[in-house]
Short mmCIF file of C-alpha atoms in Angstrom, two decimals:
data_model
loop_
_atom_site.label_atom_id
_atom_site.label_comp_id
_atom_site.label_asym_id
_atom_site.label_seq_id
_atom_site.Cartn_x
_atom_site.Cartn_y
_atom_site.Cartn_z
CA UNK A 1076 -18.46 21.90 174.32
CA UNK A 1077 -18.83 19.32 177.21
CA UNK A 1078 -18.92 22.40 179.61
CA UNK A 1079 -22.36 23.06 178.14
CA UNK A 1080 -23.83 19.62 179.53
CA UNK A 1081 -26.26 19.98 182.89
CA UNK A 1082 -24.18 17.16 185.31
CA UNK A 1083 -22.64 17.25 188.51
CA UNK A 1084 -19.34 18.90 187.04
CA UNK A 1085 -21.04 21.93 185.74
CA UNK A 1086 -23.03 22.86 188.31
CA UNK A 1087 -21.84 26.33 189.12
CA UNK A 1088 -21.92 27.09 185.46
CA UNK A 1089 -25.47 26.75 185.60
CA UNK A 1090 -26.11 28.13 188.47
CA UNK A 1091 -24.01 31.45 186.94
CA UNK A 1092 -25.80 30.87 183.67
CA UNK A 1093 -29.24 30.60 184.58
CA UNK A 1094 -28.87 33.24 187.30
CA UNK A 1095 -27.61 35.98 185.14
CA UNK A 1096 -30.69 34.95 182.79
CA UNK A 1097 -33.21 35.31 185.36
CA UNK A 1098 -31.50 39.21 186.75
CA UNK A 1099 -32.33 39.93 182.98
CA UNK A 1100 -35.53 39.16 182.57
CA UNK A 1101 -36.34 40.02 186.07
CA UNK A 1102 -34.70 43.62 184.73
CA UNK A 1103 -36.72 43.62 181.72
CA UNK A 1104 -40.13 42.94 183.76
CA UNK A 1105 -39.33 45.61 185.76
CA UNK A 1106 -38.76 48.20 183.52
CA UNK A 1107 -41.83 47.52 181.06
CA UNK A 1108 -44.02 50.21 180.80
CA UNK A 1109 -46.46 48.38 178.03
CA UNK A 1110 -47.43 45.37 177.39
CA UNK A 1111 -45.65 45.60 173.64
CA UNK A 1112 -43.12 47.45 171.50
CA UNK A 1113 -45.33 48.06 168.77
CA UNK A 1114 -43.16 46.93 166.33
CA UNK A 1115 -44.39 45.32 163.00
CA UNK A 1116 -43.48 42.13 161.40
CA UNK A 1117 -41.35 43.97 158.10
CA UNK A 1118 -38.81 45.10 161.05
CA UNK A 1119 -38.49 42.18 163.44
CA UNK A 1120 -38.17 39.65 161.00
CA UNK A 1121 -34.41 41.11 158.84
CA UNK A 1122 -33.06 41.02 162.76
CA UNK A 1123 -33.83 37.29 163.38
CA UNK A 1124 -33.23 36.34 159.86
CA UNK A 1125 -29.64 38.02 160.35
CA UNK A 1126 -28.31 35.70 163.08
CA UNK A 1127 -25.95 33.28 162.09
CA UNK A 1128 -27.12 30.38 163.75
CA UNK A 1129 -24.05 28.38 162.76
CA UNK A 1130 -21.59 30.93 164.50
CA UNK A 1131 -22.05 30.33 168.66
CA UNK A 1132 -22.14 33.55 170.84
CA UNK A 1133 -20.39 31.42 174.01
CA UNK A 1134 -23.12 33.16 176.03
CA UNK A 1135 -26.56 34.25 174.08
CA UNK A 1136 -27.99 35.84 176.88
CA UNK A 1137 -27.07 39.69 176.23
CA UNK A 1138 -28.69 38.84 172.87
CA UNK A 1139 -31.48 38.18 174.10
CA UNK A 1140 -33.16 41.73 174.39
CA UNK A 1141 -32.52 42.27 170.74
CA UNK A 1142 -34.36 38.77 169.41
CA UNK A 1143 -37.03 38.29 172.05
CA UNK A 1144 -37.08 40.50 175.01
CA UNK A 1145 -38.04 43.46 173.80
CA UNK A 1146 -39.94 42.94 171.64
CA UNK A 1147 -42.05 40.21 173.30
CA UNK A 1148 -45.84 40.79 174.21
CA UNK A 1149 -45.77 40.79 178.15
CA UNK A 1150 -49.28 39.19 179.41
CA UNK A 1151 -48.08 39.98 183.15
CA UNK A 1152 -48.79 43.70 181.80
CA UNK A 1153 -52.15 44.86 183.37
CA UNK A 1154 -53.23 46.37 180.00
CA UNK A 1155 -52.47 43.14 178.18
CA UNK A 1156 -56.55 42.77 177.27
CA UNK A 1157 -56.31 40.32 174.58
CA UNK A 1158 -56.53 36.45 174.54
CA UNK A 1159 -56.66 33.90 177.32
CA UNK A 1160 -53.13 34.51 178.44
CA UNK A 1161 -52.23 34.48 182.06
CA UNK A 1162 -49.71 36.31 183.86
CA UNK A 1163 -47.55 33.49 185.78
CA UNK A 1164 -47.35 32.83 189.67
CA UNK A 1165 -43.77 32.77 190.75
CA UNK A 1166 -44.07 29.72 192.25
CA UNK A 1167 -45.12 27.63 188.99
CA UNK A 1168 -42.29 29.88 187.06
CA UNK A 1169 -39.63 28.02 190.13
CA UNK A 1170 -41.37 24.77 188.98
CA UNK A 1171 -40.81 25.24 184.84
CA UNK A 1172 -37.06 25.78 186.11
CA UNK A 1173 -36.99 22.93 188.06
CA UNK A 1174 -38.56 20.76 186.02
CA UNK A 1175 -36.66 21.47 182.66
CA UNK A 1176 -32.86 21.28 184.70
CA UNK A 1177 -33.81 17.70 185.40
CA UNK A 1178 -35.94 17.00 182.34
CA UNK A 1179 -38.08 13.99 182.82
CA UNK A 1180 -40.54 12.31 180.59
CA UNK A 1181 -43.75 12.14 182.20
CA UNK A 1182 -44.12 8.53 179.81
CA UNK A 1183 -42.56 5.55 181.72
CA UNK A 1184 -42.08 4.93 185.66
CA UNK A 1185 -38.85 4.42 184.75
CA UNK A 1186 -37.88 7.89 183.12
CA UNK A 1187 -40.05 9.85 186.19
CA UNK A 1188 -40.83 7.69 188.71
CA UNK A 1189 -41.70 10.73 191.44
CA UNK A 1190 -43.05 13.11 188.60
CA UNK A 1191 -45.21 10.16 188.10
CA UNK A 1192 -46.79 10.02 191.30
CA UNK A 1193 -47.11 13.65 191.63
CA UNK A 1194 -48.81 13.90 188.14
CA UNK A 1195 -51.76 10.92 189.32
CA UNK A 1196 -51.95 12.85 192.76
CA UNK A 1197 -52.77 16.16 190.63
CA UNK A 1198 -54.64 14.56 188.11
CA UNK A 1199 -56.82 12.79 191.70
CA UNK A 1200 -56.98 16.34 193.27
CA UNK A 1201 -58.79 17.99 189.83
CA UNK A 1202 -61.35 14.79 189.72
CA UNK A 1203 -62.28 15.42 193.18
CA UNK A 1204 -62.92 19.08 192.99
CA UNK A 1205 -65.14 18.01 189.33
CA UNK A 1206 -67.03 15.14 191.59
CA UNK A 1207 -66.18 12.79 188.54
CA UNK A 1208 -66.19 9.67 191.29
CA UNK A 1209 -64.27 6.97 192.48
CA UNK A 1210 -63.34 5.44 189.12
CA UNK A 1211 -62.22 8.91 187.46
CA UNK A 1212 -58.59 9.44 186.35
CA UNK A 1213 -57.34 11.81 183.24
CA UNK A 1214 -53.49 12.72 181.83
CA UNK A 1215 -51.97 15.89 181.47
CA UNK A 1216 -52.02 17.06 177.82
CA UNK A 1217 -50.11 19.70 175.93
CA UNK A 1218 -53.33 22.60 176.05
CA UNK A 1219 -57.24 22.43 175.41
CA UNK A 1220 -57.02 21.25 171.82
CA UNK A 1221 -54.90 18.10 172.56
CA UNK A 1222 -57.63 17.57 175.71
CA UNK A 1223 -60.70 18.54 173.67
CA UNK A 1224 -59.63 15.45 170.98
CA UNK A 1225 -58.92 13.00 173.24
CA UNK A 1226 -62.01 13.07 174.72
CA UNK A 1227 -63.52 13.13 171.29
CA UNK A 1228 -61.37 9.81 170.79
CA UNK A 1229 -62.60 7.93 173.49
CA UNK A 1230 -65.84 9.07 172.83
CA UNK A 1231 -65.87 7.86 169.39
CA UNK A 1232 -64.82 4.40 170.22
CA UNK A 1233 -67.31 4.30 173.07
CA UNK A 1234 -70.17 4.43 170.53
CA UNK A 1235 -68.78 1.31 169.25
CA UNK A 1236 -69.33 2.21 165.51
CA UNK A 1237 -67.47 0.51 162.71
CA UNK A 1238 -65.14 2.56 160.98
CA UNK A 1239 -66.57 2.22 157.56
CA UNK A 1240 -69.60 3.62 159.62
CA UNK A 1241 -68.19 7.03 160.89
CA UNK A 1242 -69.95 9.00 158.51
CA UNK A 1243 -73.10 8.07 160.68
CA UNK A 1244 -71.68 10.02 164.29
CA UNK A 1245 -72.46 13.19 165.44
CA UNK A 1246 -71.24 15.52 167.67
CA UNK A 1247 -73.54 18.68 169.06
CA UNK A 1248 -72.27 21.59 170.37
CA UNK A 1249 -72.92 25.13 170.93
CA UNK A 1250 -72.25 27.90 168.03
CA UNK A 1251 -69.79 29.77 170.63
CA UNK A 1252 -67.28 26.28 171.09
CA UNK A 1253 -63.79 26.35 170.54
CA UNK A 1254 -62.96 25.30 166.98
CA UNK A 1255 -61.15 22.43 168.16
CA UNK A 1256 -64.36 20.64 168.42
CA UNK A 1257 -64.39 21.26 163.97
CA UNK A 1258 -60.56 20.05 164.29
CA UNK A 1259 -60.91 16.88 166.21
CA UNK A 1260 -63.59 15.73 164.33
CA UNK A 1261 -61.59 15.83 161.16
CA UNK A 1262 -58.48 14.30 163.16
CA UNK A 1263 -61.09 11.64 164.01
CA UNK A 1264 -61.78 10.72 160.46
CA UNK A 1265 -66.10 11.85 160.57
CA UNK A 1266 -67.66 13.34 158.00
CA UNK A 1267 -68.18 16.31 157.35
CA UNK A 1268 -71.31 16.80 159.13
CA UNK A 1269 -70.03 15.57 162.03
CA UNK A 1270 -70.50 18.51 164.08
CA UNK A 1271 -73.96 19.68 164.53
CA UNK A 1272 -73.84 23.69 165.20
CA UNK A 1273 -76.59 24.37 168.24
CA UNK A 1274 -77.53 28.09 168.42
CA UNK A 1275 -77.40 30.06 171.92
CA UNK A 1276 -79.66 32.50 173.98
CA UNK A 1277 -79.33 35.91 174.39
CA UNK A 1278 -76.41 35.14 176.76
CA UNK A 1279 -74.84 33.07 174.42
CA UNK A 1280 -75.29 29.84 176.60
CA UNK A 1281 -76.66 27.02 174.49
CA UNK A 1282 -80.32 26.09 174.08
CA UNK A 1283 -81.05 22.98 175.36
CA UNK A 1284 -84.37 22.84 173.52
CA UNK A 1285 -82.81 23.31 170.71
CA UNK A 1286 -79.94 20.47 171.89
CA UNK A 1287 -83.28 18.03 172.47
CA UNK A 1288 -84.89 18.54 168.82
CA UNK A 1289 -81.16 18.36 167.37
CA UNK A 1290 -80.55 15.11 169.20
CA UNK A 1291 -84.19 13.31 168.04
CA UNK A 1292 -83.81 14.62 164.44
CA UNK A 1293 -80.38 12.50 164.57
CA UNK A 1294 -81.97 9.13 165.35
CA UNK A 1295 -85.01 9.86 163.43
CA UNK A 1296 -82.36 9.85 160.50
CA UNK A 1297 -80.37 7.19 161.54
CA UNK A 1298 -77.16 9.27 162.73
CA UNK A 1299 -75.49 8.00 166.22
CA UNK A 1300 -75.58 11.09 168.99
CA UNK A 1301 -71.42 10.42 169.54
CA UNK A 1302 -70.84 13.57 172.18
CA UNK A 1303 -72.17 16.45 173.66
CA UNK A 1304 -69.41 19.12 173.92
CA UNK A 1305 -70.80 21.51 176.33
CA UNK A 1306 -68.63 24.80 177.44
CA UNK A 1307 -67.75 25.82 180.61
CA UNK A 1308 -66.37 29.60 179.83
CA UNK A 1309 -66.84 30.05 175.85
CA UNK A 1310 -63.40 31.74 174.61
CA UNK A 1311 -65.56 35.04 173.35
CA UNK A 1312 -67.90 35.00 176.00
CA UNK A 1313 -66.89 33.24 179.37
CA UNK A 1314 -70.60 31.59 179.03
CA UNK A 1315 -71.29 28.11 180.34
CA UNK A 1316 -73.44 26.13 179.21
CA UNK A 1317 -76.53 25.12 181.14
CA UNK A 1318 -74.94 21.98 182.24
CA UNK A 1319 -77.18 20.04 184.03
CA UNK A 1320 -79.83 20.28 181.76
CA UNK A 1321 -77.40 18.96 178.85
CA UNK A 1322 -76.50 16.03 181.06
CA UNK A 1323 -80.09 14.99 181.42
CA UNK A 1324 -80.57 14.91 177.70
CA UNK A 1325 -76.94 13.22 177.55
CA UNK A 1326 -78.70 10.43 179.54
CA UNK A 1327 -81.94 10.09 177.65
CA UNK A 1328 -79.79 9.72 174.39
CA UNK A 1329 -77.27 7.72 176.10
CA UNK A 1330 -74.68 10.21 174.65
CA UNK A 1331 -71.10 10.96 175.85
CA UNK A 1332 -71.07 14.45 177.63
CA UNK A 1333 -68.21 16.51 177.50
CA UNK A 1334 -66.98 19.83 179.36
CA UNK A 1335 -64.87 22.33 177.66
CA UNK A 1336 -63.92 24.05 180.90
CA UNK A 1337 -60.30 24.83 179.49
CA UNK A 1338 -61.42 28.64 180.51
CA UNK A 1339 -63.78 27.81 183.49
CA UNK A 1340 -61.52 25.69 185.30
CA UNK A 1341 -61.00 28.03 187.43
CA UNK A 1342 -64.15 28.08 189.07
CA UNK A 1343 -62.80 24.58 190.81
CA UNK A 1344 -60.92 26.67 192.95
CA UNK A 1345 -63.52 29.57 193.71
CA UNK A 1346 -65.17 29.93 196.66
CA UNK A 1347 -67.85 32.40 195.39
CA UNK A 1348 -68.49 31.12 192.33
CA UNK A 1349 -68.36 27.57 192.55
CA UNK A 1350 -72.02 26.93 191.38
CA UNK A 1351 -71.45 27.67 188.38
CA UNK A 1352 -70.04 24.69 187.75
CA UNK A 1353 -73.12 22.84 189.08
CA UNK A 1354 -74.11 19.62 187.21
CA UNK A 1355 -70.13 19.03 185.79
CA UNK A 1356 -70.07 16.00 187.81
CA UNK A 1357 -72.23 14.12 185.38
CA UNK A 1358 -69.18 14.35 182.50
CA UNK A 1359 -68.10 11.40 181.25
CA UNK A 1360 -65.23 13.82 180.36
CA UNK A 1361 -63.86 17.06 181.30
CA UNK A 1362 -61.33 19.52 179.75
CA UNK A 1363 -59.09 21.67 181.96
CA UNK A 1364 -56.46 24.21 181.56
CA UNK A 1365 -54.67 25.36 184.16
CA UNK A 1366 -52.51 27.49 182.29
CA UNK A 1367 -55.59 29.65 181.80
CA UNK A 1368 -57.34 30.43 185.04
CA UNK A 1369 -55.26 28.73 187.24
CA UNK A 1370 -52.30 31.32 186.31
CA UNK A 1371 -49.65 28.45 185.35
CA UNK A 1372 -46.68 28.80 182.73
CA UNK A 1373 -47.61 27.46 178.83
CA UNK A 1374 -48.26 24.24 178.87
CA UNK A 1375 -50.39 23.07 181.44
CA UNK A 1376 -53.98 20.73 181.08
CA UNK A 1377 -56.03 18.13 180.92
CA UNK A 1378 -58.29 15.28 179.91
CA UNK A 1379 -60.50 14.07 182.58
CA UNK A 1380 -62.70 11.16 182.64
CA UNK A 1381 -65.14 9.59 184.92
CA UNK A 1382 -64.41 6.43 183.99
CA UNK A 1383 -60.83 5.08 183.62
CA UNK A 1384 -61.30 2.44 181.47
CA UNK A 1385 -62.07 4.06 178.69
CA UNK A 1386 -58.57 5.57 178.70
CA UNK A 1387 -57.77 2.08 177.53
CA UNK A 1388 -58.49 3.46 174.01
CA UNK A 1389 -55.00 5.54 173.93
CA UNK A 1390 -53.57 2.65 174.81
CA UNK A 1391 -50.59 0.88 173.23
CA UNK A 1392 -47.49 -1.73 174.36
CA UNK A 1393 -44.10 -1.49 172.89
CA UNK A 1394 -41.68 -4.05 174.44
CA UNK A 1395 -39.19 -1.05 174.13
CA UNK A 1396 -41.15 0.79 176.42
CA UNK A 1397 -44.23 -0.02 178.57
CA UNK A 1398 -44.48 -3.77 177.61
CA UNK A 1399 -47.96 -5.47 178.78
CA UNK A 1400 -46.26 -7.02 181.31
CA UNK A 1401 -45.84 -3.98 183.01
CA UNK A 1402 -49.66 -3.29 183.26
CA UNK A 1403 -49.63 -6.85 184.67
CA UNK A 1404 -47.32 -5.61 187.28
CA UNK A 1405 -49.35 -2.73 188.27
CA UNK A 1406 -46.32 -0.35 187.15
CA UNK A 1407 -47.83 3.03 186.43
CA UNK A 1408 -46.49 4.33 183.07
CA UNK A 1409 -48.47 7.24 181.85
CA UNK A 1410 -47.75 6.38 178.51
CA UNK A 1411 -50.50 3.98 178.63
CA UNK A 1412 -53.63 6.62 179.02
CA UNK A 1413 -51.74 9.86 176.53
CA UNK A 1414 -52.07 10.32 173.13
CA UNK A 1415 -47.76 11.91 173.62
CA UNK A 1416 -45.29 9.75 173.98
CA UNK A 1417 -42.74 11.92 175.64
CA UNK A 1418 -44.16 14.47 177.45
CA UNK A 1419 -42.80 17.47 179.84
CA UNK A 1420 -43.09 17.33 184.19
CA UNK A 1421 -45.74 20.29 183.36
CA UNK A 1422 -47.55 19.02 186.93
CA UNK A 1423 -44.75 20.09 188.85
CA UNK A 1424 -45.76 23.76 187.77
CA UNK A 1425 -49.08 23.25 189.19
CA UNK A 1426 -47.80 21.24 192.22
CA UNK A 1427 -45.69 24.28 193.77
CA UNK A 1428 -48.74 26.74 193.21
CA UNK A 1429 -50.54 24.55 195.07
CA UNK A 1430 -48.18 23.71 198.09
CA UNK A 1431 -47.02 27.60 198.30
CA UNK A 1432 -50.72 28.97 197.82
CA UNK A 1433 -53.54 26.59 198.09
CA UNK A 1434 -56.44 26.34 196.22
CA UNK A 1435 -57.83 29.15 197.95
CA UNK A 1436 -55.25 31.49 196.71
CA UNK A 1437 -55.58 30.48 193.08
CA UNK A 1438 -59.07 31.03 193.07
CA UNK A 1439 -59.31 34.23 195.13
CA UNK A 1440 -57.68 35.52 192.41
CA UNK A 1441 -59.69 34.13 189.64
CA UNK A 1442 -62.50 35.45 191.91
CA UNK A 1443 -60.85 39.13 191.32
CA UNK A 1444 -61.12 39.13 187.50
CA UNK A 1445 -64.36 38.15 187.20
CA UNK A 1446 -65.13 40.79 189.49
CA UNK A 1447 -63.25 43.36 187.86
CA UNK A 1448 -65.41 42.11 184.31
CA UNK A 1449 -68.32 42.79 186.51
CA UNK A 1450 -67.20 46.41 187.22
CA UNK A 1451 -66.04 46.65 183.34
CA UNK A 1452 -69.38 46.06 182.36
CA UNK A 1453 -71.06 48.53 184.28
CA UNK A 1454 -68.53 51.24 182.64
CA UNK A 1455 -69.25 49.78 179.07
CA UNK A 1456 -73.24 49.81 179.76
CA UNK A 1457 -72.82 53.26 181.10
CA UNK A 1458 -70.71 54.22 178.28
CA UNK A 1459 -72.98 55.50 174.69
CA UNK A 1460 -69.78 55.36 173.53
CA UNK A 1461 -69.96 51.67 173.27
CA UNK A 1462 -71.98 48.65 172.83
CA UNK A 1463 -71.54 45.69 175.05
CA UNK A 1464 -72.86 41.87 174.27
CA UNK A 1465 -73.79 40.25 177.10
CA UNK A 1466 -73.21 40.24 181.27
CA UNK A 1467 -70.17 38.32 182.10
CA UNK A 1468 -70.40 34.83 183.51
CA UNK A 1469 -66.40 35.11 183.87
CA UNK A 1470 -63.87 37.73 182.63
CA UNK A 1471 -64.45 38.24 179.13
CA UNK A 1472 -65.56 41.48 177.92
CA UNK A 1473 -67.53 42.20 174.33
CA UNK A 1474 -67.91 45.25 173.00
CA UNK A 1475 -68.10 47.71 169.99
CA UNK A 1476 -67.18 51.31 169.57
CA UNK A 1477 -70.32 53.29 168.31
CA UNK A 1478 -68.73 56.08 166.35
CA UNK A 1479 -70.44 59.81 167.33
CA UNK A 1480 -71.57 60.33 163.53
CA UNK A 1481 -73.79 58.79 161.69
CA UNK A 1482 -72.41 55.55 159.62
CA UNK A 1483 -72.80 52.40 157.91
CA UNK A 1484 -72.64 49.36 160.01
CA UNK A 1485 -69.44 48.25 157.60
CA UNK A 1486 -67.74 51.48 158.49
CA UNK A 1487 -68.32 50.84 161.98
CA UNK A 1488 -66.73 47.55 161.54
CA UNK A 1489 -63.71 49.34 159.90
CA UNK A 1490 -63.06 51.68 162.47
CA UNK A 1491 -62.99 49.17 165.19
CA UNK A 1492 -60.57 46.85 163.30
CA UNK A 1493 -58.72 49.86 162.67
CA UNK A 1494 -59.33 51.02 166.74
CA UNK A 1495 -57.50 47.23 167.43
CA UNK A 1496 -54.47 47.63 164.86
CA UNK A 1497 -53.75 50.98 165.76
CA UNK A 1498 -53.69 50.34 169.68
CA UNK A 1499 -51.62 47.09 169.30
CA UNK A 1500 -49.18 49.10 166.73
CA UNK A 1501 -48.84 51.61 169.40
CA UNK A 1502 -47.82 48.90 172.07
CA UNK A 1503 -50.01 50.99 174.80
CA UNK A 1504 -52.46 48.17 174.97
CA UNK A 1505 -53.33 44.80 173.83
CA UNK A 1506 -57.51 43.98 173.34
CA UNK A 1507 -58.71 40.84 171.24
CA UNK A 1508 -61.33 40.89 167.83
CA UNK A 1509 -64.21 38.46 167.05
CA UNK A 1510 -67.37 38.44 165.36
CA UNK A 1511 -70.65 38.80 166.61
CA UNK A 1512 -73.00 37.59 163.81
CA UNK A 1513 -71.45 39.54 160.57
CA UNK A 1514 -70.14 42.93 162.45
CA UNK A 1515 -66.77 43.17 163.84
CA UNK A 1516 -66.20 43.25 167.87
CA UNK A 1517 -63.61 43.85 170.25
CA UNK A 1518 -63.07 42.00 173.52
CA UNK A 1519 -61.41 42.52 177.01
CA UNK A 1520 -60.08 39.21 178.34
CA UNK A 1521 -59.36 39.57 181.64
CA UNK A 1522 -56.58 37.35 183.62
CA UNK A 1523 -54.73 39.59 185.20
CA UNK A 1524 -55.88 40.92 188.95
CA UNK A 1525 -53.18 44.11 188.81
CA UNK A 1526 -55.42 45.03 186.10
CA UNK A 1527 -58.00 47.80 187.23
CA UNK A 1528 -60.67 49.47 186.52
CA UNK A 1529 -58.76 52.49 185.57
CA UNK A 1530 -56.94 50.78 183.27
CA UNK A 1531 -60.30 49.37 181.36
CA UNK A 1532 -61.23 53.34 181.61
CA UNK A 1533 -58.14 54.01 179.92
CA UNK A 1534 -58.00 51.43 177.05
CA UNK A 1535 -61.06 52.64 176.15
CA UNK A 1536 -60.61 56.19 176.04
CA UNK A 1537 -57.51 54.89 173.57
CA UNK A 1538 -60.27 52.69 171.26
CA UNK A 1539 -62.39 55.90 171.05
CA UNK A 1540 -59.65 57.76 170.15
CA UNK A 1541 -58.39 55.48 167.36
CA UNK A 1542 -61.80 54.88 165.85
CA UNK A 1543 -62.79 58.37 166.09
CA UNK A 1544 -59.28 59.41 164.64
CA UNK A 1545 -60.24 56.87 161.56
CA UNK A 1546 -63.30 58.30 161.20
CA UNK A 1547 -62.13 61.44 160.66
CA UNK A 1548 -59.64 60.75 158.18
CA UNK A 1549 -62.13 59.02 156.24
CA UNK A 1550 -64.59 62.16 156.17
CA UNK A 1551 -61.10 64.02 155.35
CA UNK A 1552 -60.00 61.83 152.26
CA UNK A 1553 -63.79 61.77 150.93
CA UNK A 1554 -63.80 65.33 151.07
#
């Protein structure tokens, strides 16, 4: 079993180990025609229940195909439509390799010393392109939920509130926010009024009005204004928040702001669409995921702050591990500003996209997909086969089918749910569901720039199909 250790006496085994994994999966990405198999959860599961996990194969690989491979959903495909999954840039995929041969711990200078540096340089690079200032710094977390609830953390103890006083804080945000904002506030021991729901404009951005009379109706009832969680790039909607105008009311209130731009990072990198972004720099914290719009491997963010003191609230000494003496030394252990204690070299991903393609590169091609949503909107407007939402800010996509009869709006709503199940059973297509107030929705996300026009065309032509197809099996079995 020793053979199996990575160490200078089995280094051709894993150079013929992980090379014969890579020809496979380079085979398998080759030969996909759709971006999933179709199959259903009754068949996969009695093949992966099956394996005797006790009995080793001496090499797993060729077993792969039947487990995972084949039946994996592919977000490289360009009719993968569904969540905010990005296909990967070769470059960060040589990284993830890299990184997990050598397997350091991004917690102590001691277990990374290098990965250290690069992570700070990264972390220095992102708080320039935000404008957070000279005193900004951040740590690379596991994805936007982890990021999202540290900065609720630090804004929490910035308010300087008693505990036995919690019940008092309150956190506004817009009606489209990630749920994590619901989440962290429960991780964070508030009430259960915590989070105070804003409502949106007809582009779903939020109303700041509305932000200003929520904010003075909490201190005229005694509540502390905790946070602001604006969005940059809502998960349904790509819509950003009218930032600057939040940050002056953050001021007034003297309220934390933070930026949900786990989807909207991107922009950082654009050169067209850059303004967007305008008025981020006021933040007192920013959210980031790069392994969203910046086309890196699962997992890859960010908490950003403008102030780096206030990371001092994750912060905690074990002699075992980062001892205060080693803050005293100016030794940089990351340890001290994450809520993980061990935590993967995931900067390393980023670092090779951005020494093979520059910035430039990553956000020409962000810059693609929200043109292509741009074109895909013009089809669905065009289209009386369908209803869209709103103009995209980004490269999200909502829609409904309108069926060619006359129906109920609830029969509408089942044959689009039906429209979704039936294209993802037939592995031809992958699209996303939400709500829009009570009636059901579909959505494009779009990440992927081989994805074209044609291929929205098609996927839609597929939806109509399906929906229709229900439709008429309904008339059939009423009949």
């Amino acid at each position: 079993m020793r053979s199996h250790l990575l160490n200078n006496t089995t280094a051709e085994h894993y150079r013929r180990t992980v090379t014969a994994g890579v020809e496979r999966v380079a085979a398998k990405l080759a030969a996909t025609e759709r971006p999933f198999s179709g199959i259903g959860v009754d068949e996969l599961s009695p093949v992966v229940d099956a394996i005797d996990l006790d009995r080793p194969l001496g090499d797993a690989t060729a077993a792969l195909d039947e487990v995972y491979l084949r039946d994996a959903v592919y977000f490289h495909h360009p009719r993968y439509l569904g969540h905010l999954n990005c296909p990967v840039v070769i470059p960060a995929v040589l990284g993830e390799a890299v990184l997990s041969a050598v397997n350091s711990s991004l917690d102590t200078w001691d277990q990374s010393a290098g990965g250290t540096l690069i992570e700070r340089r990264l972390i220095d690079w992102t708080t320039e392109r935000i404008g957070l200032g000279p005193a900004a710094d951040g740590i690379f977390t596991s994805g936007g939920t982890q990021s999202n609830l540290q900065a609720l953390l630090l804004a929490r103890e910035e308010a300087k509130i008693r505990p036995e006083h919690y019940t008092r804080l309150r956190i506004f945000t817009s009606e489209c926010s990630h749920f994590s904002v619901q989440k962290s506030a429960k991780l964070l021991g508030l009430g259960p009024d915590a989070v105070v729901s804003v409502p949106v404009d007809s582009n779903k951005r939020m109303q700041t009005v509305a932000l200003a009379h929520a904010l003075e109706q909490c201190v005229a009832e005694g509540a502390v204004p905790m946070a602001v969680v604006a969005t940059a790039g809502t998960t349904d909607f790509g819509s950003i928040d009218p930032l600057p105008e939040i940050a002056a009311l953050c001021e007034q209130f003297a309220t934390w702001m933070h930026v949900d731009a786990a989807y909207g990072c991107g922009l950082l990198a654009s050169r067209e669409r850059r303004g967007l972004l305008e008025g981020i720099h006021h933040a007192d914290s920013v959210t980031v995921d790069y392994h969203k719009s910046f086309l890196q491997p699962v997992s890859s963010s960010a908490t950003l702050v403008r102030d780096r003191a206030t990371l001092r609230h994750a912060t905690y000494h074990a002699e075992y591990l980062n001892p205060r003496r080693m803050a005293e030394e100016r030794i940089p252990n990351q340890v001290d500003k994450s809520l993980q204690t061990t935590r993967r070299f995931d900067a390393l991903k980023l670092w090779m996209t951005l020494r093979v393609m520059g910035a430039d590169g990553i956000g020409e091609l962000f810059d693609e997909v929200c043109d292509l949503a741009a074109e895909g909107w013009k089809l669905l407007a065009a289209d009386p086969r369908f209803d869209v939402v709103v103009q995209p800010q980004l490269s999200t996509l909502v829609f409904r089918h309108i069926p060619s009869g006359v129906t109920s709006p609830e029969e509408t709503d089942r044959a689009n749910l039906h429209a979704r199940k039936a294209l993802f059973a037939s592995g031809e297509a992958i699209v996303a569901g939400t709500k829009v107030g009570d009636r059901q929705y579909l959505k494009f996300t779009l990440l992927n720039p081989e994805t074209t026009v044609d291929d929205i065309a098609a996927v839609l032509d597929l939806i109509s199909g399906h929906a229709e197809q229900y439709l008429g099996d309904s008339l059939d079995r009423a009949s």
